[in-house]
Amino acid sequence: MNKLKAEVITSAVSFTALPGSFASPYLKPSKPDRMIEEGSKSSKAMVEKRQLFMEMRAQNFDVIRLSTYRTACKLRFVQKRCNLHLVDVWNMIEAFRDNGLSTLDHNAEINVSRLETILSSIFYQLNKRLPTTHQINVDQSIGLLLNFIVATYDSEGHGKLTVFAMKAMLATMCGGKILDKLRYIFSQISDSNGVMIFAKFDQFLREVLKLPTAVFEGPSFGYTEHSVRTCFPQQKKILLNTFLDVLMADPPPQCLVWLPLMHRLANVENVFHPVECSYCQSESMMGFRYRCQQCHGYQLCQSCFWRGHASGPHSNQHQMKEHSSWKSPAKKLSHAISKSLGCMPIGEPPHPVFPEAAERPQDLVHTSTLESPSRLDEEHRLIARYAARLAAEASNSTQCPPTDLSFNFDANKQQRQLIAELENKNREILQEIQRLRLEHEQASQPTPEKAQQNPTLLAELRLLRHRKDELERRMSALQESRRELMVQLEGLMRLLKDEEQKQATQTGGSPHSSPSHSAGCTMPMPIRSTSAGSTPTHTPQDCLAGVGDDVMDAFSQGVPRNLRNDLLVAADSITNTMSSLVKELHSVDDGLEEEEEHMRNGRDKAESE
């Protein structure tokens, strides 16, 4: 055991040269000196081995009542204390390649001395990338991380650990996106066809679940024989996308629920919430924010929620929603309006969909296989295949009529321009609505104490507020009309696109067909309504009900005219209507300000008299 501890932290042996002589590097100290030196090394290794755990215990993470947050906080502390959060996963993969680990078998064993060499290259390369003002203590980082790895993966004191264990640990604890980490891990546990090997995934769980055990959370997240089947209970053939779907799901598998939480902790450490905590009365929050789904307006900071604090009618049994960002009321209103008008996607997938074909291993191994004859032959075959494909595409393009290409290009260009203009109009209207609501909130501050001094002014203020309420109801009605018109414009755009595609198909497929016949026929088109949940099907004439005369005239003839100008005219009419409403609201606000000025003048005269 003492030999292992002396091997963990190595230091240079110093010798005292006699006067007039030279200290030889091969000179060995006497036996008593070696015993003293080995004892000092052993004690130093023990101190550094305990240092990380003593500092972690001083953080008092054990007061966190939820084991998931407790485990994630402890591992995040280890990650930052060892400066692993500054090393990206791609830099870690490059370090594996530079140290020759990519060519070794996963079950191959390396000793602690080689592990120390690998960690030294990782942190020295990190200091080269960091600016001079943010340099780290390399020796301290190596010592802390080396002792943590040995305590985690070599608890029995053999002085060795497997290559796969070291890769799994460093790839999990380093910085970077969780998607990149999971893709690298999948490349290590899958075969050449891109299918996951369950035995290797089980080995990965064995190694990665030693991390919670190392921070004394083994009872909650220790490895069991059923861990693999709890992650993939029914699937038999696991590809990359399925692997990412399961591990990045909400919630993820129970044994790995701390892994995405550790990454979310890293993302919210500097997030500010200008909200008061309902328990500790702190005026702002940093990190996570938790809102109760049953108690209205009840919010807790992460410190109070983690410790199980509650006050008033709120209980720890209530469901809480975790928030990792703050949105102002104005942003929430804009987000809701944009979502209701279909100007933004409803939801995004948790990760991009990758091709089902097997990916190349992400070990970046290119130096050892680049000069092989088989690799050169493969490159020649790829070049020949690409050249044949380019030649085939060139021949196909020469056979197509130039008029069709120009027609398709012009049509697509017009459609893109029209969509861009409509989106700009819509964006301007949303900004105007947001500005009006903010001005209304500022201008609607009541002053009953001042108005009660003069009954005439009070009556005028009531009339102005009544006028203001009428304008707000009119604005709501205009917003509803605008919403319906935008839905109809969307249907018209879809009809225009279908007609142009039909014309292009008939022109390219049957050159003897009549263009007037293709332009005159119209098919029923489904129009989506935002006010109702169903999607009824109407004819194009029914879809134009309630739209301006310009759009009606566009479809009154057998052959539609330039629909782009018609739709722009319709969008301009919406903008002009909203502009008139804005002017009326400004006039009401000016009247309110004048009445308040008269009230102040009257009060000043009364006080002076």
Tab-separated table of C-alpha atoms in Angstrom, residues 353-533:
chain	number	residue	atom	x	y	z
A	353	VAL	CA	-31.124	13.093	-35.994
A	354	PHE	CA	-27.963	11.381	-37.207
A	355	PRO	CA	-27.760	8.960	-40.168
A	356	GLU	CA	-28.344	5.315	-39.378
A	357	ALA	CA	-25.069	4.267	-41.007
A	358	ALA	CA	-22.206	3.518	-38.659
A	359	GLU	CA	-20.085	6.527	-37.804
A	360	ARG	CA	-16.335	6.491	-37.902
A	361	PRO	CA	-14.790	6.044	-34.451
A	362	GLN	CA	-14.202	9.438	-32.853
A	363	ASP	CA	-10.722	8.607	-31.665
A	364	LEU	CA	-9.222	10.736	-34.462
A	365	VAL	CA	-6.875	7.909	-35.435
A	366	HIS	CA	-5.391	9.104	-38.705
A	367	THR	CA	-1.656	8.955	-38.185
A	368	SER	CA	-1.303	5.174	-37.990
A	369	THR	CA	-3.535	4.220	-40.960
A	370	LEU	CA	-3.020	7.065	-43.390
A	371	GLU	CA	-0.136	5.505	-45.295
A	372	SER	CA	-1.536	1.973	-45.533
A	373	PRO	CA	-2.113	0.647	-49.114
A	374	SER	CA	-5.710	-0.313	-48.352
A	375	ARG	CA	-6.441	3.248	-47.186
A	376	LEU	CA	-4.939	4.697	-50.389
A	377	ASP	CA	-6.970	2.315	-52.543
A	378	GLU	CA	-10.117	3.298	-50.687
A	379	GLU	CA	-9.410	6.985	-51.300
A	380	HIS	CA	-8.889	6.334	-55.023
A	381	ARG	CA	-12.212	4.490	-55.204
A	382	LEU	CA	-13.997	7.337	-53.449
A	383	ILE	CA	-12.494	9.904	-55.805
A	384	ALA	CA	-13.556	7.839	-58.828
A	385	ARG	CA	-17.067	7.443	-57.441
A	386	TYR	CA	-17.453	11.168	-56.821
A	387	ALA	CA	-16.154	11.977	-60.300
A	388	ALA	CA	-18.707	9.605	-61.870
A	389	ARG	CA	-21.491	11.155	-59.846
A	390	LEU	CA	-20.521	14.679	-60.887
A	391	ALA	CA	-20.404	13.599	-64.534
A	392	ALA	CA	-23.885	12.056	-64.263
A	393	GLU	CA	-25.294	15.212	-62.668
A	394	ALA	CA	-23.714	17.355	-65.383
A	395	SER	CA	-25.252	15.204	-68.137
A	396	ASN	CA	-28.683	15.351	-66.502
A	397	SER	CA	-28.500	19.112	-66.179
A	398	THR	CA	-27.677	19.521	-69.895
A	399	GLN	CA	-30.710	17.463	-70.889
A	400	CYS	CA	-33.168	19.637	-68.941
A	401	PRO	CA	-34.618	22.642	-70.854
A	402	PRO	CA	-33.158	25.954	-69.727
A	403	THR	CA	-36.636	27.512	-69.575
A	404	ASP	CA	-37.735	25.054	-66.895
A	405	LEU	CA	-34.675	25.773	-64.801
A	406	SER	CA	-35.152	29.512	-65.051
A	407	PHE	CA	-38.845	29.176	-64.308
A	408	ASN	CA	-38.256	27.087	-61.200
A	409	PHE	CA	-35.497	29.404	-60.036
A	410	ASP	CA	-37.619	32.525	-60.515
A	411	ALA	CA	-40.620	30.947	-58.815
A	412	ASN	CA	-38.594	29.851	-55.822
A	413	LYS	CA	-36.942	33.235	-55.603
A	414	GLN	CA	-40.302	35.034	-55.655
A	415	GLN	CA	-41.673	32.722	-52.993
A	416	ARG	CA	-38.692	33.323	-50.744
A	417	GLN	CA	-38.940	37.079	-51.213
A	418	LEU	CA	-42.662	37.078	-50.484
A	419	ILE	CA	-42.236	34.962	-47.349
A	420	ALA	CA	-39.403	37.193	-46.130
A	421	GLU	CA	-41.485	40.347	-46.653
A	422	LEU	CA	-44.470	38.865	-44.821
A	423	GLU	CA	-42.245	37.807	-41.936
A	424	ASN	CA	-40.795	41.336	-41.713
A	425	LYS	CA	-44.300	42.828	-41.659
A	426	ASN	CA	-45.345	40.390	-38.991
A	427	ARG	CA	-42.266	41.171	-36.909
A	428	GLU	CA	-42.958	44.908	-37.106
A	429	ILE	CA	-46.568	44.429	-36.018
A	430	LEU	CA	-45.504	42.277	-33.055
A	431	GLN	CA	-43.019	44.920	-31.957
A	432	GLU	CA	-45.698	47.605	-32.215
A	433	ILE	CA	-48.124	45.535	-30.133
A	434	GLN	CA	-45.479	44.978	-27.479
A	435	ARG	CA	-44.650	48.692	-27.359
A	436	LEU	CA	-48.329	49.607	-27.016
A	437	ARG	CA	-48.852	47.210	-24.143
A	438	LEU	CA	-45.827	48.570	-22.298
A	439	GLU	CA	-47.051	52.143	-22.788
A	440	HIS	CA	-50.514	51.182	-21.545
A	441	GLU	CA	-49.092	49.611	-18.420
A	442	GLN	CA	-47.113	52.778	-17.705
A	443	ALA	CA	-49.970	55.150	-18.515
A	444	SER	CA	-52.663	53.255	-16.614
A	445	GLN	CA	-51.329	54.130	-13.156
A	446	PRO	CA	-54.389	55.520	-11.285
A	447	THR	CA	-54.298	58.797	-9.300
A	448	PRO	CA	-57.526	58.750	-7.246
A	449	GLU	CA	-56.202	61.053	-4.488
A	450	LYS	CA	-55.582	63.893	-6.941
A	451	ALA	CA	-58.765	63.345	-8.935
A	452	GLN	CA	-61.085	63.424	-5.892
A	453	GLN	CA	-60.213	67.080	-5.299
A	454	ASN	CA	-62.027	68.121	-8.512
A	455	PRO	CA	-65.274	66.325	-9.567
A	456	THR	CA	-65.086	67.761	-13.100
A	457	LEU	CA	-61.630	66.397	-13.658
A	458	LEU	CA	-62.736	63.045	-12.199
A	459	ALA	CA	-65.599	62.821	-14.700
A	460	GLU	CA	-63.275	63.675	-17.584
A	461	LEU	CA	-60.825	61.059	-16.468
A	462	ARG	CA	-63.593	58.480	-16.348
A	463	LEU	CA	-64.608	59.375	-19.916
A	464	LEU	CA	-61.024	59.090	-21.080
A	465	ARG	CA	-60.605	55.714	-19.364
A	466	HIS	CA	-63.858	54.549	-20.965
A	467	ARG	CA	-62.546	55.659	-24.352
A	468	LYS	CA	-59.294	53.865	-23.612
A	469	ASP	CA	-61.134	50.633	-22.744
A	470	GLU	CA	-63.055	50.855	-26.006
A	471	LEU	CA	-59.815	51.260	-27.944
A	472	GLU	CA	-58.311	48.278	-26.143
A	473	ARG	CA	-61.326	46.153	-27.051
A	474	ARG	CA	-61.016	47.346	-30.630
A	475	MET	CA	-57.330	46.456	-30.602
A	476	SER	CA	-58.208	42.964	-29.379
A	477	ALA	CA	-60.763	42.596	-32.154
A	478	LEU	CA	-58.217	43.776	-34.713
A	479	GLN	CA	-55.695	41.288	-33.389
A	480	GLU	CA	-58.205	38.479	-33.779
A	481	SER	CA	-59.038	39.629	-37.323
A	482	ARG	CA	-55.347	39.868	-38.108
A	483	ARG	CA	-54.785	36.367	-36.793
A	484	GLU	CA	-57.533	34.973	-39.013
A	485	LEU	CA	-56.199	36.909	-41.995
A	486	MET	CA	-52.703	35.560	-41.450
A	487	VAL	CA	-54.124	32.023	-41.467
A	488	GLN	CA	-55.878	32.775	-44.753
A	489	LEU	CA	-52.725	34.308	-46.219
A	490	GLU	CA	-50.873	31.143	-45.255
A	491	GLY	CA	-53.479	29.107	-47.172
A	492	LEU	CA	-53.137	31.381	-50.186
A	493	MET	CA	-49.372	30.934	-50.146
A	494	ARG	CA	-49.834	27.177	-50.048
A	495	LEU	CA	-52.294	27.333	-52.968
A	496	LEU	CA	-49.886	29.490	-54.960
A	497	LYS	CA	-47.067	27.016	-54.338
A	498	ASP	CA	-49.270	24.050	-55.395
A	499	GLU	CA	-50.344	25.798	-58.602
A	500	GLU	CA	-46.762	26.639	-59.535
A	501	GLN	CA	-45.600	23.090	-58.841
A	502	LYS	CA	-48.481	21.747	-60.935
A	503	GLN	CA	-47.589	24.058	-63.825
A	504	ALA	CA	-43.936	23.058	-63.597
A	505	THR	CA	-44.869	19.330	-63.545
A	506	GLN	CA	-47.194	19.580	-66.543
A	507	THR	CA	-44.705	21.690	-68.490
A	508	GLY	CA	-41.860	19.215	-67.876
A	509	GLY	CA	-43.887	15.951	-68.122
A	510	SER	CA	-46.351	16.559	-70.977
A	511	PRO	CA	-45.251	19.258	-73.401
A	512	HIS	CA	-48.596	19.039	-75.334
A	513	SER	CA	-50.736	19.901	-72.288
A	514	SER	CA	-52.469	23.272	-72.192
A	515	PRO	CA	-51.200	25.788	-69.626
A	516	SER	CA	-54.591	27.401	-69.288
A	517	HIS	CA	-56.127	24.138	-68.228
A	518	SER	CA	-53.583	23.632	-65.449
A	519	ALA	CA	-53.968	27.197	-64.255
A	520	GLY	CA	-57.741	27.121	-64.245
A	521	CYS	CA	-58.205	24.030	-62.075
A	522	THR	CA	-58.102	24.525	-58.322
A	523	MET	CA	-58.163	21.837	-55.684
A	524	PRO	CA	-59.664	22.122	-52.193
A	525	MET	CA	-57.077	23.151	-49.653
A	526	PRO	CA	-57.105	22.631	-45.856
A	527	ILE	CA	-56.819	25.870	-43.874
A	528	ARG	CA	-55.645	25.732	-40.270
A	529	SER	CA	-57.641	27.832	-37.805
A	530	THR	CA	-56.054	29.081	-34.615
A	531	SER	CA	-59.348	29.651	-32.798
A	532	ALA	CA	-60.608	26.080	-33.133
A	533	GLY	CA	-58.893	22.782	-32.522
